[in-house]
mmCIF file with all atom_site columns, C-alpha atoms in Angstrom:
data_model
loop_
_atom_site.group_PDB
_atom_site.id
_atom_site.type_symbol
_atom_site.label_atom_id
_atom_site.label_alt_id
_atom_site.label_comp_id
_atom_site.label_asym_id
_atom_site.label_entity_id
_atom_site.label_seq_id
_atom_site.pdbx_PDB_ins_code
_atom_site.Cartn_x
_atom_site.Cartn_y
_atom_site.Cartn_z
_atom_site.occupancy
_atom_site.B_iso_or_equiv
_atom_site.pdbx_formal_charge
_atom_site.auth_seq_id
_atom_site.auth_comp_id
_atom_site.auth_asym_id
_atom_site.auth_atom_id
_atom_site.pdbx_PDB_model_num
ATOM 1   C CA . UNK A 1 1   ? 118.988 115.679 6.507   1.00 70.00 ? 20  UNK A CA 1
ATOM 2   C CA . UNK A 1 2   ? 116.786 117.168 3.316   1.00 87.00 ? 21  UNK A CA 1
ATOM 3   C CA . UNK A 1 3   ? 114.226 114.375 2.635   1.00 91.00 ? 22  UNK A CA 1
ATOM 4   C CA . UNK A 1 4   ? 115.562 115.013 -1.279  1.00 92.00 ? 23  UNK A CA 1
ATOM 5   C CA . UNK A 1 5   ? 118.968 114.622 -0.271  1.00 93.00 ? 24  UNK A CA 1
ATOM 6   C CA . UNK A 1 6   ? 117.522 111.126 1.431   1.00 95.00 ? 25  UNK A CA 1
ATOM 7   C CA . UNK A 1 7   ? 115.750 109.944 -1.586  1.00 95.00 ? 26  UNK A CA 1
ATOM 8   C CA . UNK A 1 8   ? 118.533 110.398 -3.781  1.00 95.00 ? 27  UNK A CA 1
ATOM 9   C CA . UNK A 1 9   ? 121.208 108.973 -1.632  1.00 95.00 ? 28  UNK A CA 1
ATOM 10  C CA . UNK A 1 10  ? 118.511 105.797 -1.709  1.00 96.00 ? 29  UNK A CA 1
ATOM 11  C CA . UNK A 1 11  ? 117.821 105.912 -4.707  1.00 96.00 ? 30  UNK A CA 1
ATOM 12  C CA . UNK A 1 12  ? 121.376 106.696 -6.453  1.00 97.00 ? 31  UNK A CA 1
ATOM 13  C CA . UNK A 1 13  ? 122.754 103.674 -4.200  1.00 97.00 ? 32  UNK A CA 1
ATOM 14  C CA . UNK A 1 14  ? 120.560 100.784 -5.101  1.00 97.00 ? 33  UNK A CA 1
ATOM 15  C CA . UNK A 1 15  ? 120.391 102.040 -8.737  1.00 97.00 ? 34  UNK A CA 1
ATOM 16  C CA . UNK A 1 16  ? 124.196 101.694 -9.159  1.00 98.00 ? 35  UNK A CA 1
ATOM 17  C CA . UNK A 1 17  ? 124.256 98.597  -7.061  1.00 97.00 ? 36  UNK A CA 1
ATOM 18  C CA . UNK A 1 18  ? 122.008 96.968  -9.353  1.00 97.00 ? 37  UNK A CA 1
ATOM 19  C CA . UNK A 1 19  ? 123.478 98.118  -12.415 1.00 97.00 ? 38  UNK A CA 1
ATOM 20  C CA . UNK A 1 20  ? 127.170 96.606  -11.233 1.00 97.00 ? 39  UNK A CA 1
ATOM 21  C CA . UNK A 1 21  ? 125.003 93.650  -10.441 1.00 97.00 ? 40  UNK A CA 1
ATOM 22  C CA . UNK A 1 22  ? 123.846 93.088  -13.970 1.00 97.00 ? 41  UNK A CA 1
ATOM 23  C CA . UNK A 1 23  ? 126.993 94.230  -15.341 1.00 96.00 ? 42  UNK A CA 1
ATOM 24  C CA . UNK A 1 24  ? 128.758 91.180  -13.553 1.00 96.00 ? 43  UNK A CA 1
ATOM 25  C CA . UNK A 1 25  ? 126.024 88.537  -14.003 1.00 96.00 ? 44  UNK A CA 1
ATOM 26  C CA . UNK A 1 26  ? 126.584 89.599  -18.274 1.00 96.00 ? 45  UNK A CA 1
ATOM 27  C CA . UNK A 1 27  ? 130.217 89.062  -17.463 1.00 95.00 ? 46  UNK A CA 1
ATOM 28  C CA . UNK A 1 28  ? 129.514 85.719  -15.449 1.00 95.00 ? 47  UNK A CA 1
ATOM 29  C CA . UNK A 1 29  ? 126.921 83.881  -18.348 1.00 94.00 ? 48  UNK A CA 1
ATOM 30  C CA . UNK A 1 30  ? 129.556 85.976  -21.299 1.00 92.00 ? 49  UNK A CA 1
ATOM 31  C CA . UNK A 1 31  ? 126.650 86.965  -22.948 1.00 94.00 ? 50  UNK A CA 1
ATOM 32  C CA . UNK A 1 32  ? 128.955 89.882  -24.246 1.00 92.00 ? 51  UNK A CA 1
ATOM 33  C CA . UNK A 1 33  ? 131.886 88.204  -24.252 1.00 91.00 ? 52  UNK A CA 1
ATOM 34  C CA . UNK A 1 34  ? 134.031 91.112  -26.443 1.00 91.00 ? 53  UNK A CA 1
ATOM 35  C CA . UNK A 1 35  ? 132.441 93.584  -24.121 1.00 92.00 ? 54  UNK A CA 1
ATOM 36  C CA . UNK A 1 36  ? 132.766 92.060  -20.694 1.00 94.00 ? 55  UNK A CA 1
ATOM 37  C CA . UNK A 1 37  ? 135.211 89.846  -18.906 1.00 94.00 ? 56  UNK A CA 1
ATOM 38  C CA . UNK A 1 38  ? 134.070 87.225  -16.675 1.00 94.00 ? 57  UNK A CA 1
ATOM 39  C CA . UNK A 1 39  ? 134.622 89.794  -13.359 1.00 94.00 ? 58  UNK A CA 1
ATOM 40  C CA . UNK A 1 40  ? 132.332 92.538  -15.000 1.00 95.00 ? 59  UNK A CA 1
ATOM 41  C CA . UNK A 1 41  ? 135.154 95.034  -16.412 1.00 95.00 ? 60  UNK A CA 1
ATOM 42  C CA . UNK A 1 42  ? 135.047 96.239  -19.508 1.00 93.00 ? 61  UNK A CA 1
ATOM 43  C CA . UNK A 1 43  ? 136.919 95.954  -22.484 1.00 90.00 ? 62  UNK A CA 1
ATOM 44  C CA . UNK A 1 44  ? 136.505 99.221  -22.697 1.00 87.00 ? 63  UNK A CA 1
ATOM 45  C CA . UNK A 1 45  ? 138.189 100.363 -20.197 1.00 84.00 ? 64  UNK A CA 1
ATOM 46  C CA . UNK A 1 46  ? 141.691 98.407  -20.016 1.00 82.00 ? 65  UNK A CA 1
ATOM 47  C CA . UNK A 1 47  ? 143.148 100.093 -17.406 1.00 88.00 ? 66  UNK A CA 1
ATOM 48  C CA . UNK A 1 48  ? 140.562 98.433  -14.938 1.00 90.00 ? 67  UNK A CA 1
ATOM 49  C CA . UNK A 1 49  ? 142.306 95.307  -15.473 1.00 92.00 ? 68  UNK A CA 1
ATOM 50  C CA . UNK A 1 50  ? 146.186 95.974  -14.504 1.00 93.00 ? 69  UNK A CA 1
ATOM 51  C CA . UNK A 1 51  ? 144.328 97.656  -11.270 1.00 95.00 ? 70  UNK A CA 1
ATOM 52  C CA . UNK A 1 52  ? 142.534 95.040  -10.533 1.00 95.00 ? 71  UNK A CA 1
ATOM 53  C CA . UNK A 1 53  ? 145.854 92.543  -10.583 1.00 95.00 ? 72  UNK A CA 1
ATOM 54  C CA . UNK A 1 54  ? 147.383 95.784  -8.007  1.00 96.00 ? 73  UNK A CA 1
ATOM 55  C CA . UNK A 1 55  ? 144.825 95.666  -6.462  1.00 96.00 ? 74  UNK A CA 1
ATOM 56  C CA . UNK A 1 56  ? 145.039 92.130  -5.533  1.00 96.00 ? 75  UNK A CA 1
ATOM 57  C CA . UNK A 1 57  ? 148.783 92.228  -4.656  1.00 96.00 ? 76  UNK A CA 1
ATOM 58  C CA . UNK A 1 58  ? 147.336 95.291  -2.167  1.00 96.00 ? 77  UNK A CA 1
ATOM 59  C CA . UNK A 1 59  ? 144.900 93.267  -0.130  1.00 97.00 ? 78  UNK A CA 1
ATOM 60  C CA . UNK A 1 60  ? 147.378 90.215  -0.194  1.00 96.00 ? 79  UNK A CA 1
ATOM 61  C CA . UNK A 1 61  ? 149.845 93.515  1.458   1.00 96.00 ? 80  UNK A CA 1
ATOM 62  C CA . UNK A 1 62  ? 147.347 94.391  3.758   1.00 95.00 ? 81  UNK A CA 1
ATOM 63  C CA . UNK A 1 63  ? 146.318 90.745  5.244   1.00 93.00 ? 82  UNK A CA 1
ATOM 64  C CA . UNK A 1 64  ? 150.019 89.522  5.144   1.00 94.00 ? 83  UNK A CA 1
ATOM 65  C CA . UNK A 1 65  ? 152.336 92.953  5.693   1.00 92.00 ? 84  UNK A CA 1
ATOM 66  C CA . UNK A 1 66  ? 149.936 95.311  7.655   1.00 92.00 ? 85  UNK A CA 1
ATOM 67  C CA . UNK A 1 67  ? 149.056 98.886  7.245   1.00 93.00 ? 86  UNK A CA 1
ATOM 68  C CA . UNK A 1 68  ? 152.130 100.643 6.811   1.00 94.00 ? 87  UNK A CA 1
ATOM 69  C CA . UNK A 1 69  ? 153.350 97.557  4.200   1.00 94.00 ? 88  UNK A CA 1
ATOM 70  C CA . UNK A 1 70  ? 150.116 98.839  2.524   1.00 95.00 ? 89  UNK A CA 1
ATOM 71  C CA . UNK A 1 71  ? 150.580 102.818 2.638   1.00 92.00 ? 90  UNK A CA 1
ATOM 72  C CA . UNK A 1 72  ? 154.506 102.845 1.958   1.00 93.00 ? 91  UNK A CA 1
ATOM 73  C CA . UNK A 1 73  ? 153.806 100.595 -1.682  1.00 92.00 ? 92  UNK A CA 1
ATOM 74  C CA . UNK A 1 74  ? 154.269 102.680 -4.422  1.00 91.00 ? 93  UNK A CA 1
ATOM 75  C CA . UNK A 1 75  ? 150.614 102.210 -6.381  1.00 91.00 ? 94  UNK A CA 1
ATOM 76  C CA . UNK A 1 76  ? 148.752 104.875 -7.317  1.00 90.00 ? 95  UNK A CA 1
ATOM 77  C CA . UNK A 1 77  ? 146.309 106.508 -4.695  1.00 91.00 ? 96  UNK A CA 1
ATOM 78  C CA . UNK A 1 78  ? 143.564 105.484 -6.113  1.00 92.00 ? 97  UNK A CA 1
ATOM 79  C CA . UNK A 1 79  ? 144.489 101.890 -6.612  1.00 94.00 ? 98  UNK A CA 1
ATOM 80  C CA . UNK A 1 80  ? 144.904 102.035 -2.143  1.00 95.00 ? 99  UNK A CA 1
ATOM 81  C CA . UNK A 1 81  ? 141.320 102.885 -2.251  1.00 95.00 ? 100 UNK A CA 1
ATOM 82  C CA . UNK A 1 82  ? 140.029 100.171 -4.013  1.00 96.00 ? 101 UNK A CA 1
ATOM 83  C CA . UNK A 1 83  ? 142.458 97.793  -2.451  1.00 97.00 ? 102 UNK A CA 1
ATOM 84  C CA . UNK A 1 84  ? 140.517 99.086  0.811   1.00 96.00 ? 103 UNK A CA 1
ATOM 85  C CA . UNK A 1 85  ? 136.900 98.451  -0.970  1.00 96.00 ? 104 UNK A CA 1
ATOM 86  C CA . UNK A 1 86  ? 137.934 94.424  -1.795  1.00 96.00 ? 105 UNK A CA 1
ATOM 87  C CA . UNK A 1 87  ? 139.699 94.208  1.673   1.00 96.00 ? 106 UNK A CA 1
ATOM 88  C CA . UNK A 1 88  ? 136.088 94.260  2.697   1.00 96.00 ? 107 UNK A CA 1
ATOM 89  C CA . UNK A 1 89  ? 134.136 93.037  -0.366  1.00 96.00 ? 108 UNK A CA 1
ATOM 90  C CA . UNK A 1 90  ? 136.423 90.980  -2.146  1.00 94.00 ? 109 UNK A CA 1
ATOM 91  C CA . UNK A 1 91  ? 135.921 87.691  0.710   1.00 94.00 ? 110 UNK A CA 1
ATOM 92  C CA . UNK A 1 92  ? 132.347 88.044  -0.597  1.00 95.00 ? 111 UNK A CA 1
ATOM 93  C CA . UNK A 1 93  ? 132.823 88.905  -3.846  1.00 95.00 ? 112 UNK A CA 1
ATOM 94  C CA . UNK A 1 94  ? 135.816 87.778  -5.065  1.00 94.00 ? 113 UNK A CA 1
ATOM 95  C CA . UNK A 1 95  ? 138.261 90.431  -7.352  1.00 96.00 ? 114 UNK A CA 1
ATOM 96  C CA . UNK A 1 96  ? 135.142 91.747  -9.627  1.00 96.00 ? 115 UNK A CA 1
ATOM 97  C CA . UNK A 1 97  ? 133.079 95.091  -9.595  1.00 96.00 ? 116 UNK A CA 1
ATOM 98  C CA . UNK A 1 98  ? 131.052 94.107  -6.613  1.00 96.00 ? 117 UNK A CA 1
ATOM 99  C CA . UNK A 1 99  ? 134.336 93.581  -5.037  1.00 96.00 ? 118 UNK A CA 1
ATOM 100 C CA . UNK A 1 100 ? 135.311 97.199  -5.340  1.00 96.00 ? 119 UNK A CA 1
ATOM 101 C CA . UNK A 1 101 ? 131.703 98.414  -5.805  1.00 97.00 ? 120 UNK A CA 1
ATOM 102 C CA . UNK A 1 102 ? 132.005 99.786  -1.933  1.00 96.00 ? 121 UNK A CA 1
ATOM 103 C CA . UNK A 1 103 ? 134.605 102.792 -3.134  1.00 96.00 ? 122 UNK A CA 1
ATOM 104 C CA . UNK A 1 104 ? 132.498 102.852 -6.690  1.00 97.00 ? 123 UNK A CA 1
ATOM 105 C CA . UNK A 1 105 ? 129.416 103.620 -4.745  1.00 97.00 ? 124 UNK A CA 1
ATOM 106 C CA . UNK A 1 106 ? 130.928 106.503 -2.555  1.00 97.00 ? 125 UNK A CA 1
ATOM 107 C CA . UNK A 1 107 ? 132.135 107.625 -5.647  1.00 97.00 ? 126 UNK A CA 1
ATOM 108 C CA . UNK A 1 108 ? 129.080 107.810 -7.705  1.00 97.00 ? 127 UNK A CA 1
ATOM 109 C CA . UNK A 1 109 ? 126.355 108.686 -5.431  1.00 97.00 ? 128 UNK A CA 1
ATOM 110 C CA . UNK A 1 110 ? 128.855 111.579 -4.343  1.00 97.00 ? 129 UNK A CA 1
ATOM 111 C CA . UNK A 1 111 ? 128.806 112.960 -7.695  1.00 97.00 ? 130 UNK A CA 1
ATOM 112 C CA . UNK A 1 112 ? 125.325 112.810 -7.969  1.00 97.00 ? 131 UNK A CA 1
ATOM 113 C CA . UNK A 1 113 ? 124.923 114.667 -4.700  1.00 97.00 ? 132 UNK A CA 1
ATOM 114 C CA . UNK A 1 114 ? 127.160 117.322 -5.425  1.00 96.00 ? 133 UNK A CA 1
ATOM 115 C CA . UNK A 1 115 ? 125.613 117.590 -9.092  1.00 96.00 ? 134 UNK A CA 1
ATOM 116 C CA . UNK A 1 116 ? 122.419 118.594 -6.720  1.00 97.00 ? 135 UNK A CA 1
ATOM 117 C CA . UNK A 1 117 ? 124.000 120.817 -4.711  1.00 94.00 ? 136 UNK A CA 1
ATOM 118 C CA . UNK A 1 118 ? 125.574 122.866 -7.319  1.00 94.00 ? 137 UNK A CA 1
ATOM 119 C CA . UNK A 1 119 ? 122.187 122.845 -9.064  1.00 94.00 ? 138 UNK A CA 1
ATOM 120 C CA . UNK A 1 120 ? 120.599 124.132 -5.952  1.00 93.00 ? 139 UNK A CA 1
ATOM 121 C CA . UNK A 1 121 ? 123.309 126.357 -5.436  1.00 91.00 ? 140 UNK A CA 1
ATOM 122 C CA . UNK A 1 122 ? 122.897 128.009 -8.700  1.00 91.00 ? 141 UNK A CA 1
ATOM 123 C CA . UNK A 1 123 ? 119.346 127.826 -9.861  1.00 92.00 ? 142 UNK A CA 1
ATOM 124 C CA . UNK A 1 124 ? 116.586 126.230 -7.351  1.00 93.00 ? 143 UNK A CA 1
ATOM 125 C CA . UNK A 1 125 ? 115.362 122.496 -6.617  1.00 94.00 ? 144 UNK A CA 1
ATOM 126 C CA . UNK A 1 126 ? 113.853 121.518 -9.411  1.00 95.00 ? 145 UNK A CA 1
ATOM 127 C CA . UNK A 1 127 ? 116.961 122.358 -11.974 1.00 95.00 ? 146 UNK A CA 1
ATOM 128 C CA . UNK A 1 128 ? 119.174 120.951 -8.788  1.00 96.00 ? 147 UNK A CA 1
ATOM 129 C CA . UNK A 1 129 ? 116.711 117.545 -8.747  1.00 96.00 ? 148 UNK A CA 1
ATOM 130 C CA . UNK A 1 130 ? 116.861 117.329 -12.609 1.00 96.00 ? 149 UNK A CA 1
ATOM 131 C CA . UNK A 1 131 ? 120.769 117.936 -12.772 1.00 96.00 ? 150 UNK A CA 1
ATOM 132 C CA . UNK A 1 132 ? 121.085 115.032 -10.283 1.00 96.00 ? 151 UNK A CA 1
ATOM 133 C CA . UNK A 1 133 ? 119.221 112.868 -12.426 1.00 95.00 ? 152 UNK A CA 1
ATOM 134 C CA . UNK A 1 134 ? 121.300 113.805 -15.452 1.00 96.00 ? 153 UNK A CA 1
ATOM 135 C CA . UNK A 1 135 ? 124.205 113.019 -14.180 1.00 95.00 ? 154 UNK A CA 1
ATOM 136 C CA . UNK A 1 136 ? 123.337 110.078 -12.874 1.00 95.00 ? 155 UNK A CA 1
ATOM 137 C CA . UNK A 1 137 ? 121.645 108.158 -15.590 1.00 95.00 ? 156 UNK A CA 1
ATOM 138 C CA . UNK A 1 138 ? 124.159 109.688 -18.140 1.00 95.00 ? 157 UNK A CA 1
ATOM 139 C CA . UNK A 1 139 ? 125.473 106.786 -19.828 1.00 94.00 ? 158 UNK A CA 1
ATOM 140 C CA . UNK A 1 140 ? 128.893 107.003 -20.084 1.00 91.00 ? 159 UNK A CA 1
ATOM 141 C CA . UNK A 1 141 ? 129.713 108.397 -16.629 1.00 93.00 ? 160 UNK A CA 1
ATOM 142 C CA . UNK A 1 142 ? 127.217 105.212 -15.448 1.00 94.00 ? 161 UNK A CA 1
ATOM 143 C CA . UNK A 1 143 ? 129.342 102.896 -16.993 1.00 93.00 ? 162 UNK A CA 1
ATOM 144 C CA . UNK A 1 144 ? 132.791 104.103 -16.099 1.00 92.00 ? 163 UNK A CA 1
ATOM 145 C CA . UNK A 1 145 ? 131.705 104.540 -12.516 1.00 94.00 ? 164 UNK A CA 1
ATOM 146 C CA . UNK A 1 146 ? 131.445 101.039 -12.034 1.00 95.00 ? 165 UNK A CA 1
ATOM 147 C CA . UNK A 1 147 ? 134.843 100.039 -13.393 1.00 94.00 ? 166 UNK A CA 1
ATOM 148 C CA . UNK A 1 148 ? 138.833 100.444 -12.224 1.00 92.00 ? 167 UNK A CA 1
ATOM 149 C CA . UNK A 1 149 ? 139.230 104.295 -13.312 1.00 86.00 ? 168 UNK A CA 1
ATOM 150 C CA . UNK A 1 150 ? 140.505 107.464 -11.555 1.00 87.00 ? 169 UNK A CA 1
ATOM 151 C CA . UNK A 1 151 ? 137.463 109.374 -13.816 1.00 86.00 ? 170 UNK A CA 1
ATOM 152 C CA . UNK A 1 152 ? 134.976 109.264 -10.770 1.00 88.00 ? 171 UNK A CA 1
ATOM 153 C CA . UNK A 1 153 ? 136.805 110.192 -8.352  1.00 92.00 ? 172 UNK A CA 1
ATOM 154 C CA . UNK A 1 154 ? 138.396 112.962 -10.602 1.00 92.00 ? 173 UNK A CA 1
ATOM 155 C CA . UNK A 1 155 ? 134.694 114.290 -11.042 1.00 92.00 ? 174 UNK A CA 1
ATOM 156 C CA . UNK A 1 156 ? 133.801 113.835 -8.027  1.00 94.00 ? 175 UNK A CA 1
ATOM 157 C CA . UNK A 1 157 ? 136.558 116.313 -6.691  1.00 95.00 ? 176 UNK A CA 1
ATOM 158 C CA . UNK A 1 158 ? 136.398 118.235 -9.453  1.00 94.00 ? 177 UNK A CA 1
ATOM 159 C CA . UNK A 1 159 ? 132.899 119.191 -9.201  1.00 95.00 ? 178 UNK A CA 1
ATOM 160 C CA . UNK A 1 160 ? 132.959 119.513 -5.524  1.00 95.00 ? 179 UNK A CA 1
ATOM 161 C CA . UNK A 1 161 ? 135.639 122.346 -5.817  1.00 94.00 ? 180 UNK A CA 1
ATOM 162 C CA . UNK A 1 162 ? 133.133 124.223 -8.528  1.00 94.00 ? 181 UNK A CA 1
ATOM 163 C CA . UNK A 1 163 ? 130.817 123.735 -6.079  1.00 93.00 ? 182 UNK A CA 1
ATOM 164 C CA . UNK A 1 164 ? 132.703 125.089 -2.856  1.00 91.00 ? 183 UNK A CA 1
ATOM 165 C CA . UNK A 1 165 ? 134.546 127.890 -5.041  1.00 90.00 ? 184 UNK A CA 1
ATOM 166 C CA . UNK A 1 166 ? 130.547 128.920 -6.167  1.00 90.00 ? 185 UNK A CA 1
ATOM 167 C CA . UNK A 1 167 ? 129.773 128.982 -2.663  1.00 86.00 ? 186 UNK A CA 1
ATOM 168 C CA . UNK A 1 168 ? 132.391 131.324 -1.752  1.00 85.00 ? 187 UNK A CA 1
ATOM 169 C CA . UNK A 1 169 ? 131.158 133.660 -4.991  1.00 85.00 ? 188 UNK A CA 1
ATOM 170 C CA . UNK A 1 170 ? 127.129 134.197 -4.097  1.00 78.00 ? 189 UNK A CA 1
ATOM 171 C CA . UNK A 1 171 ? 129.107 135.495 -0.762  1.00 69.00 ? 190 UNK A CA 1
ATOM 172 C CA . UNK A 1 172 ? 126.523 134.314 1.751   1.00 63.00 ? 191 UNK A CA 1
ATOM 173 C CA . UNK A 1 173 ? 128.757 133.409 4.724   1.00 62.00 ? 192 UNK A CA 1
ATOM 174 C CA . UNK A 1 174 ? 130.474 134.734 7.382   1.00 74.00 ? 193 UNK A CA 1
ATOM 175 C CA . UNK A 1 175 ? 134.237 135.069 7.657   1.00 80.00 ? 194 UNK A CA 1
ATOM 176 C CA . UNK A 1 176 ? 134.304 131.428 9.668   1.00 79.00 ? 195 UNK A CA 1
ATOM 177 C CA . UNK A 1 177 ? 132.079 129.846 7.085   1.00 79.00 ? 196 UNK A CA 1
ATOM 178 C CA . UNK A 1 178 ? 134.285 131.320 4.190   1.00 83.00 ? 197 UNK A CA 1
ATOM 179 C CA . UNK A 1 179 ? 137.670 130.213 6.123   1.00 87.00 ? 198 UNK A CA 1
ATOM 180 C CA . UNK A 1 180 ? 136.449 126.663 6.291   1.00 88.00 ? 199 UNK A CA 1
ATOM 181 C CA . UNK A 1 181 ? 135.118 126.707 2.238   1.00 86.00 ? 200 UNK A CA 1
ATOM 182 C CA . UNK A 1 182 ? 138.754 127.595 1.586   1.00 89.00 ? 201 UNK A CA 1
ATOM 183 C CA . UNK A 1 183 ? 140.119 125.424 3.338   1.00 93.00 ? 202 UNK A CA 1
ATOM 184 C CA . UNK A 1 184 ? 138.198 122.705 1.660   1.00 92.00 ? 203 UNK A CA 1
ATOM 185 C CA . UNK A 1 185 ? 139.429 123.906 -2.082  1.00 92.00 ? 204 UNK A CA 1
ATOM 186 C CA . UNK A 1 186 ? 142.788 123.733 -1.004  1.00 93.00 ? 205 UNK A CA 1
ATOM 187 C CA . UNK A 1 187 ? 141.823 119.567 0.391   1.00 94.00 ? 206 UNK A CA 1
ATOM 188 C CA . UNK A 1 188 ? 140.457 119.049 -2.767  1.00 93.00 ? 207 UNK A CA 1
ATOM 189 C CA . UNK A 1 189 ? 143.152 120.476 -4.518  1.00 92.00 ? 208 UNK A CA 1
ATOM 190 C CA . UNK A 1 190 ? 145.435 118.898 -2.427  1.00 91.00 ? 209 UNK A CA 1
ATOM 191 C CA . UNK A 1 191 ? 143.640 115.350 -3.353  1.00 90.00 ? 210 UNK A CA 1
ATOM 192 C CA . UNK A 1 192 ? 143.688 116.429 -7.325  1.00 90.00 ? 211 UNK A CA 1
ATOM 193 C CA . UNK A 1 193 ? 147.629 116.701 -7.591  1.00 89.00 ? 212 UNK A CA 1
ATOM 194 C CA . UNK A 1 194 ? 148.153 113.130 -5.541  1.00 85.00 ? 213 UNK A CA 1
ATOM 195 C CA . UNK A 1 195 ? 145.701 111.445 -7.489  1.00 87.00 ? 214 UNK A CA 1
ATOM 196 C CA . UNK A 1 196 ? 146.477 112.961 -11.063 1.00 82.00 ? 215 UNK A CA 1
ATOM 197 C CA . UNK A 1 197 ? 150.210 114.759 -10.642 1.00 78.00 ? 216 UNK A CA 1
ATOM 198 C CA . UNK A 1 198 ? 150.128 115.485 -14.516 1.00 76.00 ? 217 UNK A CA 1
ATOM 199 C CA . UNK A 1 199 ? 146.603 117.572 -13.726 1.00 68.00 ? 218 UNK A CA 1
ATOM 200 C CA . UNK A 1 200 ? 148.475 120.380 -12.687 1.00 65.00 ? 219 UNK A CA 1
#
């Protein structure tokens, strides 16, 4: 692995886990009460807080029902994946953004890495390093990435098929190389239309 790649894996990972850290001990001591429940989402973001009571009727699936109880329940995609993060987390955590911070993090530092790539892709390291870093500390995206959304993972897929479609366009691979790039659009596309039907 790219000792770049390394560093910003590292370094994208403990920056986010810190940041949902702090979000939840402001949420704990309600030192922004309007802003921040008591479980770190935002007020900002109401969505995150019907998921979050799915989400808990999806781990109470998964321990009680199984896998297939799980996977047959009509919630949203997305929901199933944090229900998966706080299967793990949430004994630790409890039902707040450290609980589903596992999926969160995948999310984020994925976007971040792919922000890279595509920088690298089209430009050189340096623009690539500096794009990662932009996206990254942008404030908004920072935020949302640590709540109940589908934005990240939206992003994340969306700039992953810029990326694989940009790929295909510089025309630097083989016809195996190309078949496989293709077949990853059509995953990610495939991913898209589950996650956000309306999208298409």
């Amino acid at each position: 692995m790219d000792k770049t790649i390394r560093r910003i894996i590292i370094f994208a990972s403990i920056f986010h886990i810190l940041f949902s850290v702090l979000l939840l001990a402001i949420g704990r001591a309600e030192l922004l009460p309007d802003m921040f429940s008591q479980n770190g989402l935002g007020t900002f973001a109401s969505d995150s807080f019907r998921y979050m009571r799915e989400i808990r009727e999806l781990v109470s699936i998964l321990n009680e029902d199984g896998i297939l109880a799980f996977v047959q329940h009509p919630f949203d995609f997305h929901v199933k994946i944090y229900a998966l993060s706080a299967f793990v987390l949430s004994p630790i955590w409890g039902f707040t953004i450290l609980g589903v911070e596992l999926a969160n993090l995948v999310y984020y530092v994925s976007v971040v890495l792919l922000s890279y790539g595509l920088g690298r892709e089209i430009f050189n390291r340096d623009v690539a390093v500096l794009a990662a870093f932009a996206v990254g500390l942008w404030p908004s995206f920072l935020l949302f990435s640590t709540q109940l959304y589908k934005t990240p993972i939206i992003v994340m897929l969306i700039i992953a098929l810029v990326w694989m479609m940009t790929r295909l366009i510089t025309g630097k691979f083989r016809i195996g190389f190309a078949f496989i790039h293709v077949v990853i659009v059509l995953i990610i596309l495939k991913f898209l239309k589950l996650i956000r039907p309306e999208w298409w």
